[in-house]
């Protein structure tokens, strides 16, 4: 079982819709969770961090964490074509190691 | 401007010719790390450093060396590059390495022929 799993996609949504990106992790004692966005050929950039159960909102982005289910998600409201990118989930495990998923490619069509 | 600077951005070399990729950060971060990114495999950690003179192996350290003589610099050394080290490399830093998020450099695309 991979430490951090994401569906590779692509996830296709129309402009204005809600995009839902999901991530599961295997280490039950993981404490910190991050979502990065990566445009093709560019470096990852941090979108959200979340540390406790529940929802955290920042503009059009909402991160959701459920530690009991070992699940973290990212919702993007009012999706724009400029949101088309690969979204990387990263989890800091109990060994203080940051593990990245392989990413979900999001395509937002005009 | 707060940033992580990697050089060079692109590098083409031949098997066995030693090379160094430099990384520097101006944010006084304690934690620095090197990743390689390959299609289908995602970001994999090569080496990391918790502070000056403190380095440790990540998931894929074979064929690489690092040093952390100064807080701001964390060079990646390939003593004898091989074609399987052709990849996109990222240097990253964070304030403490525990709950603080990573800041990435712009990447170095390395091709070894």
Coordinates of N, CA and C in Angstrom, one line a residue:
Chain A
X1 N 0.8 -1.2 0.0 CA 0.0 0.0 0.0 C 0.9 1.3 0.0
X2 N 0.6 2.2 -0.9 CA 1.4 3.4 -1.0 C 1.0 4.2 0.3
X3 N 2.0 5.0 0.7 CA 1.8 5.9 1.9 C 0.8 6.9 1.6
X4 N 0.8 7.5 0.4 CA -0.1 8.6 0.1 C -0.7 8.2 -1.3
X5 N -2.0 8.1 -1.5 CA -2.6 7.7 -2.7 C -3.5 8.8 -3.3
X6 N -3.4 9.0 -4.6 CA -4.3 10.0 -5.2 C -4.6 9.3 -6.6
X7 N -5.8 9.6 -7.0 CA -6.2 9.2 -8.4 C -5.5 10.1 -9.4
X8 N -4.8 9.5 -10.4 CA -4.0 10.3 -11.3 C -4.8 11.2 -12.2
X9 N -6.1 10.8 -12.4 CA -7.0 11.6 -13.3 C -6.7 11.3 -14.7
X10 N -7.0 12.2 -15.7 CA -7.4 13.6 -15.3 C -8.9 13.7 -14.9
X11 N -9.1 14.6 -14.0 CA -10.4 15.0 -13.5 C -10.8 16.2 -14.3
X12 N -11.9 16.0 -15.1 CA -12.4 17.1 -16.0 C -13.6 17.7 -15.4
X13 N -13.6 19.0 -15.3 CA -14.8 19.7 -14.8 C -15.0 21.0 -15.7
X14 N -16.3 21.4 -15.9 CA -16.5 22.6 -16.6 C -16.2 23.8 -15.8
X15 N -15.9 24.9 -16.4 CA -15.7 26.2 -15.8 C -16.9 26.5 -14.9
X16 N -16.6 26.9 -13.6 CA -17.7 27.3 -12.7 C -18.1 26.2 -11.8
X17 N -17.7 25.0 -12.1 CA -18.1 23.8 -11.3 C -17.2 23.7 -10.1
X18 N -17.6 22.8 -9.2 CA -16.7 22.4 -8.0 C -15.9 21.2 -8.4
X19 N -14.6 21.4 -8.2 CA -13.6 20.2 -8.4 C -13.3 19.7 -7.1
X20 N -13.4 18.3 -7.0 CA -13.1 17.6 -5.7 C -12.0 16.7 -5.9
X21 N -10.9 16.9 -5.2 CA -9.7 16.1 -5.3 C -9.5 15.4 -4.0
X22 N -9.2 14.1 -4.1 CA -9.1 13.3 -2.9 C -7.7 12.7 -2.7
X23 N -7.4 12.3 -1.4 CA -6.1 11.8 -1.1 C -6.3 10.9 0.2
X24 N -5.8 9.7 0.1 CA -5.8 8.9 1.3 C -4.3 8.6 1.7
X25 N -4.2 8.3 3.0 CA -2.8 8.1 3.5 C -2.8 6.9 4.5
X26 N -1.7 6.3 4.7 CA -1.7 5.0 5.4 C -1.2 5.1 6.9
X27 N -0.4 6.2 7.2 CA 0.2 6.3 8.5 C -0.8 7.0 9.4
X28 N -1.4 6.3 10.4 CA -2.4 6.8 11.3 C -2.0 8.0 12.1
X29 N -0.6 8.1 12.4 CA -0.2 9.1 13.3 C 0.3 10.4 12.5
X30 N -0.1 10.4 11.2 CA 0.3 11.6 10.4 C -0.4 12.9 11.0
X31 N 0.3 14.0 11.0 CA -0.1 15.2 11.7 C -0.3 16.4 10.8
X32 N 0.4 16.5 9.7 CA 0.3 17.7 8.9 C 0.0 17.2 7.4
X33 N -0.8 18.1 6.8 CA -1.3 17.7 5.5 C -1.3 18.9 4.6
X34 N -0.8 18.8 3.4 CA -0.6 19.9 2.5 C -1.1 19.6 1.1
X35 N -1.6 20.6 0.5 CA -2.0 20.6 -1.0 C -1.1 21.5 -1.7
X36 N -0.5 21.0 -2.8 CA 0.4 21.8 -3.7 C -0.2 21.8 -5.1
X37 N -0.1 22.9 -5.8 CA -0.5 22.9 -7.2 C 0.8 23.0 -8.0
X38 N 0.8 22.2 -9.1 CA 2.0 22.2 -10.0 C 1.6 22.4 -11.4
X39 N 1.9 23.5 -12.0 CA 1.7 23.6 -13.5 C 2.8 22.8 -14.2
X40 N 2.5 22.4 -15.4 CA 3.4 21.6 -16.2 C 4.8 22.3 -16.3
X41 N 5.8 21.6 -15.9 CA 7.2 22.1 -16.0 C 7.6 23.1 -15.0
X42 N 6.7 23.4 -14.0 CA 7.0 24.4 -13.0 C 7.1 23.7 -11.6
X43 N 7.5 24.4 -10.6 CA 7.7 23.9 -9.3 C 6.4 23.8 -8.5
X44 N 6.2 22.9 -7.6 CA 5.0 22.9 -6.8 C 4.9 24.2 -5.9
X45 N 3.7 24.7 -5.8 CA 3.4 25.8 -4.9 C 2.3 25.5 -3.9
X46 N 2.5 25.9 -2.7 CA 1.6 25.5 -1.6 C 0.2 26.3 -1.8
X47 N -0.9 25.5 -1.7 CA -2.2 26.1 -1.7 C -2.8 26.1 -0.3
X48 N -2.7 25.0 0.3 CA -3.4 24.9 1.6 C -2.6 23.9 2.5
X49 N -2.7 24.2 3.8 CA -2.2 23.3 4.8 C -3.3 23.1 5.8
X50 N -3.4 21.9 6.4 CA -4.4 21.6 7.4 C -3.9 20.6 8.4
X51 N -4.2 20.8 9.6 CA -3.6 20.1 10.7 C -4.6 19.4 11.6
X52 N -5.8 19.8 11.6 CA -6.8 19.2 12.5 C -8.1 18.8 11.7
X53 N -8.8 17.9 12.2 CA -10.0 17.4 11.6 C -11.0 18.6 11.3
X54 N -11.7 18.4 10.1 CA -12.7 19.4 9.8 C -12.3 20.1 8.5
X55 N -12.9 21.3 8.3 CA -12.7 22.0 7.0 C -11.9 23.3 7.3
X56 N -11.1 23.6 6.3 CA -10.4 24.9 6.3 C -10.6 25.6 5.0
X57 N -11.0 26.8 5.0 CA -11.4 27.5 3.8 C -10.4 28.6 3.6
X58 N -10.0 28.8 2.3 CA -9.2 29.9 1.9 C -9.6 30.4 0.5
X59 N -10.4 31.4 0.4 CA -10.9 31.8 -0.9 C -11.8 30.8 -1.5
X60 N -11.4 30.4 -2.7 CA -12.2 29.3 -3.5 C -11.8 27.9 -3.1
X61 N -10.8 27.8 -2.2 CA -10.3 26.5 -1.8 C -10.7 26.1 -0.4
X62 N -11.1 24.8 -0.3 CA -11.5 24.3 1.0 C -10.8 22.9 1.1
X63 N -10.0 22.8 2.2 CA -9.4 21.5 2.5 C -10.2 20.8 3.6
X64 N -10.4 19.5 3.5 CA -11.1 18.8 4.4 C -10.3 17.6 4.9
X65 N -10.2 17.4 6.2 CA -9.4 16.4 6.8 C -10.3 15.5 7.7
X66 N -10.2 14.2 7.5 CA -10.8 13.2 8.4 C -9.8 12.2 8.8
X67 N -9.2 12.4 10.0 CA -8.1 11.5 10.4 C -8.6 10.1 10.7
X68 N -9.8 9.9 11.1 CA -10.3 8.6 11.4 C -10.4 7.8 10.1
X69 N -10.7 8.4 9.0 CA -10.8 7.7 7.8 C -9.5 7.8 7.0
X70 N -8.6 8.6 7.5 CA -7.3 8.8 6.9 C -7.5 9.3 5.4
X71 N -8.1 10.4 5.4 CA -8.6 11.0 4.1 C -8.5 12.5 4.2
X72 N -8.0 13.1 3.1 CA -7.9 14.5 3.0 C -8.3 14.9 1.6
X73 N -9.1 16.0 1.5 CA -9.6 16.4 0.2 C -9.4 17.9 0.0
X74 N -9.5 18.2 -1.3 CA -9.4 19.7 -1.6 C -10.6 20.0 -2.6
X75 N -11.4 20.9 -2.2 CA -12.5 21.4 -3.0 C -12.1 22.7 -3.6
X76 N -12.3 22.9 -4.9 CA -12.1 24.1 -5.6 C -13.4 24.6 -6.1
X77 N -13.9 25.7 -5.6 CA -15.2 26.2 -6.0 C -15.0 27.1 -7.2
X78 N -16.1 27.3 -8.0 CA -16.0 28.2 -9.2 C -14.7 27.9 -10.0
X79 N -14.5 26.7 -10.4 CA -13.3 26.3 -11.1 C -13.0 27.2 -12.3
X80 N -11.8 27.6 -12.5 CA -11.4 28.4 -13.7 C -10.4 27.6 -14.5
X81 N -10.3 27.9 -15.8 CA -9.3 27.2 -16.7 C -7.9 27.4 -16.1
X82 N -7.7 28.5 -15.4 CA -6.3 28.7 -14.8 C -6.0 27.7 -13.7
X83 N -7.1 27.0 -13.2 CA -6.9 26.0 -12.1 C -6.4 24.7 -12.7
X84 N -6.4 24.6 -14.0 CA -5.9 23.4 -14.7 C -4.4 23.2 -14.3
X85 N -4.2 22.1 -13.6 CA -2.8 21.8 -13.1 C -2.8 20.4 -12.5
X86 N -1.7 20.0 -12.0 CA -1.6 18.8 -11.2 C -1.6 19.2 -9.7
X87 N -2.4 18.5 -8.9 CA -2.5 18.8 -7.5 C -1.9 17.7 -6.7
X88 N -0.9 18.1 -5.9 CA -0.2 17.1 -5.1 C -0.6 17.2 -3.7
X89 N -0.9 16.0 -3.1 CA -1.2 15.9 -1.7 C 0.1 15.5 -1.0
X90 N 0.4 16.1 0.1 CA 1.6 15.8 0.8 C 1.2 15.5 2.3
X91 N 1.8 14.5 2.9 CA 1.5 14.1 4.3 C 2.8 14.0 5.1
X92 N 2.8 14.7 6.2 CA 4.0 14.5 7.1 C 3.6 13.3 8.0
X93 N 4.4 12.3 7.9 CA 4.0 11.0 8.7 C 4.6 11.1 10.1
X94 N 4.3 10.1 10.8 CA 4.8 10.0 12.2 C 6.3 10.0 12.3
X95 N 7.0 9.7 11.3 CA 8.4 9.7 11.3 C 9.0 11.1 10.9
X96 N 8.1 12.1 10.8 CA 8.5 13.4 10.4 C 9.0 13.4 9.0
X97 N 8.5 12.5 8.2 CA 8.9 12.5 6.8 C 7.7 13.0 6.0
X98 N 8.0 13.8 5.0 CA 7.0 14.4 4.1 C 6.9 13.5 2.9
X99 N 5.7 12.9 2.7 CA 5.5 12.0 1.6 C 4.5 12.6 0.6
X100 N 4.8 12.6 -0.6 CA 3.9 13.2 -1.7 C 3.2 12.1 -2.4
X101 N 1.9 12.4 -2.7 CA 1.2 11.5 -3.7 C 1.7 11.8 -5.1
X102 N 1.3 11.0 -6.0 CA 1.7 11.2 -7.4 C 0.9 12.3 -8.1
X103 N -0.1 12.8 -7.5 CA -0.8 13.9 -8.0 C -2.0 13.6 -8.8
X104 N -3.0 14.5 -8.9 CA -4.2 14.4 -9.7 C -4.2 15.5 -10.7
X105 N -4.3 15.2 -11.9 CA -4.4 16.2 -13.0 C -5.8 16.7 -13.1
X106 N -5.9 18.0 -13.0 CA -7.3 18.7 -13.1 C -7.3 19.4 -14.4
X107 N -8.4 19.2 -15.2 CA -8.6 20.0 -16.4 C -9.9 20.7 -16.3
X108 N -9.9 22.0 -16.4 CA -11.1 22.8 -16.3 C -11.4 23.4 -17.7
X109 N -12.5 23.0 -18.3 CA -12.8 23.4 -19.6 C -13.7 24.6 -19.6
X110 N -13.4 25.6 -20.6 CA -14.2 26.9 -20.6 C -15.6 26.6 -21.1
Chain B
X1 N 13.2 39.5 -2.1 CA 12.1 38.5 -2.2 C 12.6 37.2 -1.7
X2 N 11.7 36.6 -0.9 CA 12.0 35.2 -0.3 C 11.9 34.2 -1.4
X3 N 13.0 33.4 -1.5 CA 13.0 32.4 -2.5 C 14.1 31.4 -2.3
X4 N 13.9 30.3 -3.1 CA 14.8 29.2 -3.2 C 15.4 29.2 -4.6
X5 N 16.7 29.3 -4.7 CA 17.3 29.5 -6.0 C 18.1 28.3 -6.4
X6 N 17.8 27.7 -7.5 CA 18.5 26.5 -8.0 C 19.2 26.9 -9.3
X7 N 20.4 26.3 -9.4 CA 21.1 26.5 -10.7 C 21.9 25.2 -11.0
X8 N 22.0 24.9 -12.3 CA 21.3 25.5 -13.5 C 19.9 25.1 -13.6
X9 N 19.2 25.7 -14.5 CA 17.8 25.3 -14.8 C 17.8 24.0 -15.7
X10 N 18.7 24.0 -16.6 CA 18.8 22.9 -17.5 C 20.3 22.4 -17.6
X11 N 20.5 21.1 -17.6 CA 21.8 20.6 -17.7 C 21.8 19.3 -18.5
X12 N 22.7 19.2 -19.5 CA 22.9 18.0 -20.2 C 24.3 17.6 -20.0
X13 N 24.5 16.3 -19.6 CA 25.9 15.9 -19.4 C 26.0 14.5 -19.9
X14 N 27.2 13.9 -19.7 CA 27.5 12.6 -20.2 C 27.7 11.7 -18.9
X15 N 27.5 10.4 -19.1 CA 27.7 9.4 -18.1 C 29.1 9.6 -17.5
X16 N 29.2 9.6 -16.1 CA 30.4 9.7 -15.4 C 31.0 11.0 -15.1
X17 N 30.5 12.1 -15.7 CA 31.1 13.4 -15.5 C 30.5 14.1 -14.3
X18 N 31.3 14.2 -13.3 CA 30.8 14.8 -12.0 C 30.1 16.1 -12.2
X19 N 29.0 16.3 -11.5 CA 28.3 17.6 -11.6 C 27.7 18.0 -10.2
X20 N 27.5 19.3 -10.1 CA 26.9 19.8 -8.9 C 25.7 20.7 -9.2
X21 N 24.6 20.6 -8.6 CA 23.4 21.5 -8.7 C 23.4 22.3 -7.4
X22 N 23.4 23.6 -7.6 CA 23.4 24.4 -6.4 C 22.0 24.8 -5.9
X23 N 21.8 25.0 -4.7 CA 20.6 25.4 -4.1 C 20.9 26.4 -3.0
X24 N 20.2 27.5 -3.0 CA 20.4 28.5 -1.9 C 19.0 29.1 -1.6
X25 N 18.8 29.4 -0.2 CA 17.6 30.0 0.2 C 17.9 31.2 1.1
X26 N 17.1 32.2 1.0 CA 17.3 33.5 1.7 C 16.3 33.7 2.8
X27 N 15.7 32.6 3.3 CA 14.6 32.8 4.3 C 15.1 32.3 5.7
X28 N 16.3 32.0 5.9 CA 16.9 31.5 7.1 C 16.2 30.2 7.6
X29 N 15.8 29.4 6.6 CA 15.2 28.1 6.9 C 16.2 27.1 7.4
X30 N 15.7 26.3 8.4 CA 16.6 25.3 9.0 C 16.6 24.1 8.1
X31 N 15.4 23.7 7.5 CA 15.3 22.5 6.8 C 15.4 22.7 5.3
X32 N 16.2 21.8 4.7 CA 16.3 21.8 3.2 C 16.3 20.4 2.7
X33 N 15.9 20.3 1.5 CA 15.7 18.9 1.0 C 15.8 18.9 -0.5
X34 N 16.2 17.8 -1.1 CA 16.2 17.6 -2.5 C 15.2 16.5 -2.9
X35 N 14.5 16.7 -4.0 CA 13.6 15.8 -4.6 C 13.9 15.6 -6.0
X36 N 13.5 14.4 -6.5 CA 13.5 14.2 -8.0 C 12.1 13.8 -8.4
X37 N 11.7 14.3 -9.5 CA 10.3 14.0 -10.0 C 10.3 13.3 -11.3
X38 N 9.7 12.1 -11.4 CA 9.7 11.3 -12.6 C 8.2 11.0 -12.9
X39 N 7.9 10.9 -14.2 CA 6.5 10.6 -14.5 C 6.0 9.3 -13.9
X40 N 4.8 9.4 -13.3 CA 4.2 8.2 -12.7 C 4.8 7.8 -11.3
X41 N 5.9 8.5 -10.9 CA 6.5 8.2 -9.6 C 6.4 9.3 -8.6
X42 N 6.0 10.5 -9.1 CA 5.9 11.6 -8.2 C 7.2 12.2 -7.7
X43 N 7.1 12.9 -6.6 CA 8.2 13.5 -6.0 C 8.8 12.5 -5.0
X44 N 10.1 12.3 -5.1 CA 10.7 11.3 -4.2 C 11.9 12.1 -3.6
X45 N 12.1 11.9 -2.3 CA 13.1 12.6 -1.6 C 14.4 11.9 -1.7
X46 N 15.5 12.7 -2.0 CA 16.8 12.2 -2.2 C 17.6 12.3 -0.9
X47 N 17.7 13.5 -0.4 CA 18.4 13.8 0.9 C 17.7 15.0 1.5
X48 N 17.9 15.1 2.8 CA 17.4 16.3 3.5 C 18.4 16.7 4.6
X49 N 18.2 17.9 5.1 CA 19.1 18.4 6.1 C 18.2 19.2 7.1
X50 N 18.4 18.8 8.4 CA 17.6 19.5 9.4 C 18.3 20.8 9.9
X51 N 19.6 20.9 9.6 CA 20.4 22.1 10.0 C 21.8 22.0 9.5
X52 N 22.6 22.9 9.8 CA 24.0 22.9 9.3 C 24.7 21.7 9.8
X53 N 25.4 21.0 8.9 CA 26.2 19.8 9.2 C 25.3 18.6 9.6
X54 N 24.0 18.7 9.4 CA 23.1 17.6 9.7 C 22.4 17.2 8.4
X55 N 22.7 16.0 7.9 CA 22.1 15.6 6.6 C 21.7 14.1 6.8
X56 N 20.6 13.7 6.1 CA 20.2 12.3 6.2 C 19.6 11.9 4.8
X57 N 19.6 10.6 4.6 CA 19.1 10.0 3.4 C 17.6 10.1 3.3
X58 N 17.1 10.3 2.1 CA 15.7 10.2 1.9 C 15.4 8.8 1.3
X59 N 14.4 8.7 0.4 CA 14.0 7.5 -0.2 C 14.9 6.9 -1.3
X60 N 15.5 7.8 -2.0 CA 16.3 7.4 -3.2 C 17.7 8.1 -3.2
X61 N 18.6 7.8 -2.2 CA 19.8 8.5 -2.1 C 21.0 8.0 -2.9
X62 N 20.8 6.8 -3.5 CA 21.9 6.1 -4.2 C 22.4 7.0 -5.4
X63 N 23.7 7.2 -5.4 CA 24.3 8.0 -6.5 C 24.3 9.5 -6.3
X64 N 23.9 9.9 -5.1 CA 23.9 11.3 -4.8 C 24.7 11.6 -3.5
X65 N 25.2 12.8 -3.4 CA 25.8 13.3 -2.2 C 25.3 14.7 -2.0
X66 N 25.3 15.1 -0.7 CA 24.9 16.5 -0.3 C 25.9 17.0 0.7
X67 N 25.8 18.3 1.0 CA 26.5 18.9 2.1 C 25.8 20.1 2.6
X68 N 25.9 20.4 3.8 CA 25.3 21.6 4.4 C 26.3 22.3 5.3
X69 N 27.2 23.0 4.7 CA 28.2 23.7 5.4 C 27.7 25.1 5.9
X70 N 26.8 25.6 5.2 CA 26.2 26.9 5.6 C 24.7 26.7 5.6
X71 N 24.0 27.5 6.4 CA 22.5 27.4 6.5 C 21.8 27.6 5.2
X72 N 22.3 28.5 4.4 CA 21.5 28.9 3.2 C 21.8 28.0 2.0
X73 N 22.8 27.2 2.0 CA 23.2 26.4 0.8 C 23.1 24.9 1.0
X74 N 22.6 24.3 0.0 CA 22.5 22.8 0.1 C 22.7 22.2 -1.3
X75 N 24.0 22.1 -1.7 CA 24.2 21.6 -3.1 C 24.0 20.1 -3.2
X76 N 23.6 19.7 -4.4 CA 23.4 18.2 -4.7 C 24.5 17.8 -5.7
X77 N 25.3 16.8 -5.3 CA 26.4 16.4 -6.1 C 26.1 15.0 -6.7
X78 N 26.4 14.9 -8.0 CA 26.4 13.6 -8.6 C 27.8 13.2 -9.0
X79 N 28.4 12.3 -8.3 CA 29.8 12.0 -8.5 C 30.1 11.4 -9.9
X80 N 29.2 10.5 -10.3 CA 29.3 9.7 -11.5 C 27.9 9.5 -12.1
X81 N 27.4 10.5 -12.7 CA 26.0 10.5 -13.2 C 25.8 9.3 -14.2
X82 N 24.6 8.7 -14.1 CA 24.2 7.7 -15.0 C 22.8 8.1 -15.7
X83 N 22.5 7.4 -16.8 CA 21.3 7.8 -17.5 C 20.0 7.7 -16.6
X84 N 20.0 6.8 -15.6 CA 18.8 6.7 -14.8 C 18.7 7.8 -13.8
X85 N 19.6 8.7 -13.8 CA 19.5 9.9 -13.0 C 18.9 11.1 -13.8
X86 N 18.6 10.8 -15.1 CA 17.9 11.8 -15.8 C 16.5 12.1 -15.2
X87 N 16.3 13.3 -14.8 CA 15.1 13.6 -14.1 C 14.9 15.1 -13.9
X88 N 13.8 15.5 -13.3 CA 13.6 16.9 -12.9 C 13.8 17.0 -11.4
X89 N 14.7 17.8 -11.0 CA 15.2 17.9 -9.6 C 14.7 19.2 -9.0
X90 N 14.2 19.1 -7.7 CA 13.7 20.3 -7.0 C 14.4 20.3 -5.6
X91 N 14.9 21.5 -5.3 CA 15.4 21.8 -4.0 C 14.2 22.5 -3.2
X92 N 14.1 22.2 -2.0 CA 13.0 22.9 -1.2 C 13.5 23.2 0.2
X93 N 12.9 24.2 0.8 CA 13.3 24.5 2.2 C 12.0 24.8 3.0
X94 N 12.1 24.6 4.3 CA 11.0 25.0 5.2 C 11.6 25.6 6.5
X95 N 10.8 26.3 7.3 CA 11.3 26.9 8.5 C 11.9 25.9 9.4
X96 N 11.2 24.9 9.7 CA 11.6 24.0 10.8 C 11.6 22.5 10.3
X97 N 10.9 22.2 9.2 CA 10.8 20.8 8.8 C 9.8 20.0 9.5
X98 N 9.1 20.5 10.5 CA 8.0 19.7 11.1 C 6.7 20.0 10.5
X99 N 6.0 21.0 11.0 CA 4.7 21.3 10.4 C 4.7 22.4 9.4
X100 N 5.9 23.0 9.2 CA 6.0 24.1 8.2 C 6.0 23.6 6.8
X101 N 5.3 24.3 5.9 CA 5.3 23.9 4.5 C 6.6 24.2 3.8
X102 N 6.8 23.4 2.7 CA 8.0 23.5 1.8 C 7.8 24.7 0.8
X103 N 9.0 25.3 0.6 CA 9.1 26.3 -0.5 C 10.0 25.7 -1.5
X104 N 9.6 25.6 -2.8 CA 10.4 24.9 -3.8 C 11.2 25.9 -4.6
X105 N 12.3 25.5 -5.1 CA 13.1 26.1 -6.2 C 12.4 25.9 -7.5
X106 N 12.9 26.5 -8.6 CA 12.3 26.4 -9.9 C 12.6 25.1 -10.6
X107 N 13.5 24.3 -10.1 CA 13.8 23.0 -10.7 C 15.0 23.0 -11.6
X108 N 15.6 21.9 -11.7 CA 16.7 21.6 -12.6 C 16.4 20.4 -13.4
X109 N 16.3 20.6 -14.7 CA 16.1 19.4 -15.6 C 17.4 18.9 -16.1
X110 N 17.7 17.7 -15.6 CA 19.0 17.0 -15.9 C 18.8 15.9 -16.9
X111 N 19.6 15.9 -17.9 CA 19.7 14.8 -18.9 C 21.1 14.3 -18.9
X112 N 21.2 12.9 -18.6 CA 22.5 12.2 -18.7 C 22.5 11.3 -19.8
X113 N 23.4 11.5 -20.8 CA 23.4 10.6 -22.0 C 24.6 9.6 -21.9

